mmCIF file of C-alpha atoms in Angstrom:
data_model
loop_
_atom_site.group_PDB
_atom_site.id
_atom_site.type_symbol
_atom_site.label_atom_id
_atom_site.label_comp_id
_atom_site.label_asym_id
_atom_site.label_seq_id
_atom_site.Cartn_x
_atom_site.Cartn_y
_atom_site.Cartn_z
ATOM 1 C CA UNK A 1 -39.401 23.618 41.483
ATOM 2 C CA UNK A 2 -40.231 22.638 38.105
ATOM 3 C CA UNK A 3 -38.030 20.938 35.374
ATOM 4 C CA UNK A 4 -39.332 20.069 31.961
ATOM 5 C CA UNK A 5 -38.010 16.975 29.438
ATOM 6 C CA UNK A 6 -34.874 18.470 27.469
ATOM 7 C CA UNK A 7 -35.279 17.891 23.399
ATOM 8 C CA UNK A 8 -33.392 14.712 21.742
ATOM 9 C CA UNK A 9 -32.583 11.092 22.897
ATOM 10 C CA UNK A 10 -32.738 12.503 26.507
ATOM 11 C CA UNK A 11 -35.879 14.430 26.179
ATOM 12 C CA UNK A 12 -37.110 11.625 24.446
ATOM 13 C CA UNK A 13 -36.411 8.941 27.234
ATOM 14 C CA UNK A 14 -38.280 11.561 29.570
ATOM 15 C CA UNK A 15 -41.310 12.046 27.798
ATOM 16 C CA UNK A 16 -41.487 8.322 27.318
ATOM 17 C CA UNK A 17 -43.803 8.204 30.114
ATOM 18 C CA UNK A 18 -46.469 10.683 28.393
ATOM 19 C CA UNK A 19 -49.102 8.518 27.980
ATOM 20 C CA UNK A 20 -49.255 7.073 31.661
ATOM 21 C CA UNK A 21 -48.578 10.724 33.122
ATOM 22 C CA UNK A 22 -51.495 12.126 31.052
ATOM 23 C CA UNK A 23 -53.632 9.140 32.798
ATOM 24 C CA UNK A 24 -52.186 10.091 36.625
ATOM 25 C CA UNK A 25 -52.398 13.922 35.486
ATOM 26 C CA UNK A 26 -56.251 13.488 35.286
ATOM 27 C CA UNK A 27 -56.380 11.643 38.806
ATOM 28 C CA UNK A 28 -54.381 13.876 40.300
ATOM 29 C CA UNK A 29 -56.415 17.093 38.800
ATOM 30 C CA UNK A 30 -59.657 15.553 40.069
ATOM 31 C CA UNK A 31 -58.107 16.205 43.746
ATOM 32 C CA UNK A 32 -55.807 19.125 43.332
ATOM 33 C CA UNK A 33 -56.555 21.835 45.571
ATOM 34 C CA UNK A 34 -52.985 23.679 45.428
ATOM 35 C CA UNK A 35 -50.292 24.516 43.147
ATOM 36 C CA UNK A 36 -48.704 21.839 41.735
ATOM 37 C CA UNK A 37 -44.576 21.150 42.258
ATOM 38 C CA UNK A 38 -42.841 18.630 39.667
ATOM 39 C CA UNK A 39 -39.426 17.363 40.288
ATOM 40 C CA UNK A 40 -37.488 15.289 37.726
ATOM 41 C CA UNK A 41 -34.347 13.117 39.523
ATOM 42 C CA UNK A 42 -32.227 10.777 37.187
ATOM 43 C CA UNK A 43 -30.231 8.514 38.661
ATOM 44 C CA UNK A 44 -28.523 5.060 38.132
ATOM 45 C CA UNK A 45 -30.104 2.041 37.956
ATOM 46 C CA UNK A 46 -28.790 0.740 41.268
ATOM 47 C CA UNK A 47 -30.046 -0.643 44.625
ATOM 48 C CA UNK A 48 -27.553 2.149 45.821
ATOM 49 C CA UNK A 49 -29.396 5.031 44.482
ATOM 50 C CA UNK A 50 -33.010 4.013 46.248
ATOM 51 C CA UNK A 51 -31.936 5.922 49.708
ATOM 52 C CA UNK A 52 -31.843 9.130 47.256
ATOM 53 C CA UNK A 53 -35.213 8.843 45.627
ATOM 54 C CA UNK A 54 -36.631 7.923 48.910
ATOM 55 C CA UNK A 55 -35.288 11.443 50.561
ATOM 56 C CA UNK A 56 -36.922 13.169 47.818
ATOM 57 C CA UNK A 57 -40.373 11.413 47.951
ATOM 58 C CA UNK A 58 -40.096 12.040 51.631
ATOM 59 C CA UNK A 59 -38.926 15.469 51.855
ATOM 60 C CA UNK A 60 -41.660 16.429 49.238
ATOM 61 C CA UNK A 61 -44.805 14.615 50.964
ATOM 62 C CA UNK A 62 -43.116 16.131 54.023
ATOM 63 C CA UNK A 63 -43.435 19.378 52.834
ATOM 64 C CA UNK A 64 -47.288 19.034 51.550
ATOM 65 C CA UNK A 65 -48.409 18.038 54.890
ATOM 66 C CA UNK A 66 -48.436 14.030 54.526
ATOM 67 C CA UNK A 67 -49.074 12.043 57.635
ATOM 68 C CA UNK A 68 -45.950 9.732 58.883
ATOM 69 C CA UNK A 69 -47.951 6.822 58.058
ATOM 70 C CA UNK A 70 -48.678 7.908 54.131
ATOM 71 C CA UNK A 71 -45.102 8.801 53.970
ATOM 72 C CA UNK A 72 -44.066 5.707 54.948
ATOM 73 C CA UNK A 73 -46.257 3.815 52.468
ATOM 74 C CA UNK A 74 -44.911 6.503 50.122
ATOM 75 C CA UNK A 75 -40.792 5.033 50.928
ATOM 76 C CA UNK A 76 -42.411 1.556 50.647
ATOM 77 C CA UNK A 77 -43.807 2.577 47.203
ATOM 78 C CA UNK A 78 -40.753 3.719 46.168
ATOM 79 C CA UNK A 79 -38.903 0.454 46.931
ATOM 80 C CA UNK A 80 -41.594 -1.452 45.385
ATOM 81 C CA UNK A 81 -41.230 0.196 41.868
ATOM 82 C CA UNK A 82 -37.773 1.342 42.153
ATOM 83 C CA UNK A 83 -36.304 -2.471 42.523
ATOM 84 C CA UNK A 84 -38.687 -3.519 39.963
ATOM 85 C CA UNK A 85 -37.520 -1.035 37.357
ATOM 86 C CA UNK A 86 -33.547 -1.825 38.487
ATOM 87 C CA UNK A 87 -34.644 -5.254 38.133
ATOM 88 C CA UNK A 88 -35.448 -4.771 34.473
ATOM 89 C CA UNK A 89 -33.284 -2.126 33.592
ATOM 90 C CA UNK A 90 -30.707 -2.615 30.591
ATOM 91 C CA UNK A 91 -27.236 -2.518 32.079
ATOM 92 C CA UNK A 92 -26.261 1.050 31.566
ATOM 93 C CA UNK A 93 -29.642 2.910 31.770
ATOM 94 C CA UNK A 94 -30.866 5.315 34.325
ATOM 95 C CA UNK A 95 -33.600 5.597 36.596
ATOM 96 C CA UNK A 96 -36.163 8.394 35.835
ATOM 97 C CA UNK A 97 -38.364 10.416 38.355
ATOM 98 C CA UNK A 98 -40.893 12.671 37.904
ATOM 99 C CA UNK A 99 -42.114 13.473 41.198
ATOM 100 C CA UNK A 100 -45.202 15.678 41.093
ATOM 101 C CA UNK A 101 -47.359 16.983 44.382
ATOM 102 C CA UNK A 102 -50.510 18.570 43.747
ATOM 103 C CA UNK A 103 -52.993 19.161 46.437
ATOM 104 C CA UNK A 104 -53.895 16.104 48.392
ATOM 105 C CA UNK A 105 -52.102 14.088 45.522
ATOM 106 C CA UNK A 106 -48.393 12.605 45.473
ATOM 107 C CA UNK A 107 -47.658 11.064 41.893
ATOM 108 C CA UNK A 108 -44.632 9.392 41.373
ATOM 109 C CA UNK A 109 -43.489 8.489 37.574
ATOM 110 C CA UNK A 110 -40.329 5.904 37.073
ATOM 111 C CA UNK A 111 -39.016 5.011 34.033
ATOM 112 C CA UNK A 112 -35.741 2.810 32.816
ATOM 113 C CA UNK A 113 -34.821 1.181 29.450
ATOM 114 C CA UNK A 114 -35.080 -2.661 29.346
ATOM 115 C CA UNK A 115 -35.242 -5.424 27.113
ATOM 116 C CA UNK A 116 -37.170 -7.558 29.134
ATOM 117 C CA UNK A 117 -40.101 -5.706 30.515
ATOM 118 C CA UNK A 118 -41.859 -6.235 33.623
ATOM 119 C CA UNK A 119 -43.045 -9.365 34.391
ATOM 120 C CA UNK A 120 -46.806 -10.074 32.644
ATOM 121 C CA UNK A 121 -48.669 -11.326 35.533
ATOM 122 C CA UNK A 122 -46.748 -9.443 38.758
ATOM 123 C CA UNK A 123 -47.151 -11.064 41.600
ATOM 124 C CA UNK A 124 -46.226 -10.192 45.593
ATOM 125 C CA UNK A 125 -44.211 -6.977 44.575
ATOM 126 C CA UNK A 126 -47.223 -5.411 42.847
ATOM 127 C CA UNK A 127 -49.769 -6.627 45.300
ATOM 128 C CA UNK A 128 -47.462 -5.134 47.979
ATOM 129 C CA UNK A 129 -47.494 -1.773 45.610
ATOM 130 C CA UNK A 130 -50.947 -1.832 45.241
ATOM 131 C CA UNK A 131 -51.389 -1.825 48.972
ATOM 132 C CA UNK A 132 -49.835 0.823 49.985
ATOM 133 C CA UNK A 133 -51.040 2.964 47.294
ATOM 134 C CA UNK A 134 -54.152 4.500 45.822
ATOM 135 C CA UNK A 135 -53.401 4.147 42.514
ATOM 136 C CA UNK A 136 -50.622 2.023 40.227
ATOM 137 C CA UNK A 137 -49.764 2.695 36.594
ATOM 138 C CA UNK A 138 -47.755 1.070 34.444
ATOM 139 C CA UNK A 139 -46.512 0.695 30.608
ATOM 140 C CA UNK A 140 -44.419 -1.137 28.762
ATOM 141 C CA UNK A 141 -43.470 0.566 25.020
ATOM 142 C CA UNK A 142 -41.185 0.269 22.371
ATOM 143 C CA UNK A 143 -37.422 1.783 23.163
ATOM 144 C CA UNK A 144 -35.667 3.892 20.444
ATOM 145 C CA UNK A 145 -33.271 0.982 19.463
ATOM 146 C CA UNK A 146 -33.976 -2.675 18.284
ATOM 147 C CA UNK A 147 -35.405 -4.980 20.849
ATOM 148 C CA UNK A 148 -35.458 -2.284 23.677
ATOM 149 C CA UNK A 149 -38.740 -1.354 25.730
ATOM 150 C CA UNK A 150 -39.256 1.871 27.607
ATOM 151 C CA UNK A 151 -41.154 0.041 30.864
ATOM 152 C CA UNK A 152 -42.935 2.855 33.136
ATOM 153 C CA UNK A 153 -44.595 2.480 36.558
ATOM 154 C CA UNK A 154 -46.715 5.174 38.247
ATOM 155 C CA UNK A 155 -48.532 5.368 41.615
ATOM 156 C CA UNK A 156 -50.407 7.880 43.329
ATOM 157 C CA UNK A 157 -50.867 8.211 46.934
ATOM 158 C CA UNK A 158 -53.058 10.670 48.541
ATOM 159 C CA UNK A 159 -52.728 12.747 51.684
ATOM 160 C CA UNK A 160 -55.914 11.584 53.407
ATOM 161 C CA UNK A 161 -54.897 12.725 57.457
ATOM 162 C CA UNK A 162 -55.223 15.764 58.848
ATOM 163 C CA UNK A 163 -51.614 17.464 60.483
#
């Protein structure tokens, strides 16, 4: 399944993330050995929505032969990021996905409106993060309104086992 950013202020807050996913897109192509699915989930930016990003990180590594292990990291990725962003997120915006799965490559791309920004120097979260992935992105640029920042965090994990 594929879904592409809509044009306007919705489109826009979508294809915030271009810079970062052109970065992951060329990590992920250096591994890619299949076709390539992209999913886009928006939710809101609640500690209540997690459980439904997590299905569809699992059910997509899943599905693309991950090991129980890398999906796991995968669900403790998408805690990681996910409170982080909810964390930062100006009251009222939403939670952006854009799952893609590409060969031996699982790229996740979150993004939320904020006015603070992730923290400068992250500290046990992103270590954590870092851990359990193979590869961490992130961005912090300026929103379409006055004092706003579009704040973006990527990781990639690849499928290293066997089935």
């Amino acid at each position: 399944m594929t879904a592409r950013a809509a044009k306007g202020p919705e489109g826009a807050a979508l294809g915030i993330h271009s810079s970062v996913q052109r970065m992951a897109e060329m990590v992920v192509s250096r591994v890619s050995a299949g076709p390539q699915t992209t999913t886009e989930l928006r939710v809101e930016a609640a500690r209540d929505q997690l459980p439904i990003i997590q299905a569809v990180a699992q059910t997509l590594a899943h599905r693309r032969g991950f090991l129980l292990t890398e999906i796991a990291d995968i669900t403790h990725a998408v805690d990681e990021v996910g409170a982080a962003l909810i964390d930062a997120a100006t009251h009222g915006s939403p939670l952006r996905c854009s799952f893609e799965v590409s060969g031996s490559a699982f790229l996740l791309t979150t993004a939320v409106t904020s006015r603070r920004g992730l923290p400068r120097y992250p500290g046990a979260r992103w270590r954590s993060l870092e851990a359990v992935t193979d590869r961490v992105l992130t961005t912090d640029l300026l929103g379409e309104k006055s004092g706003e920042r579009e704040v973006v965090v990527a990781f990639i994990k690849h499928h290293h086992g066997h089935t």
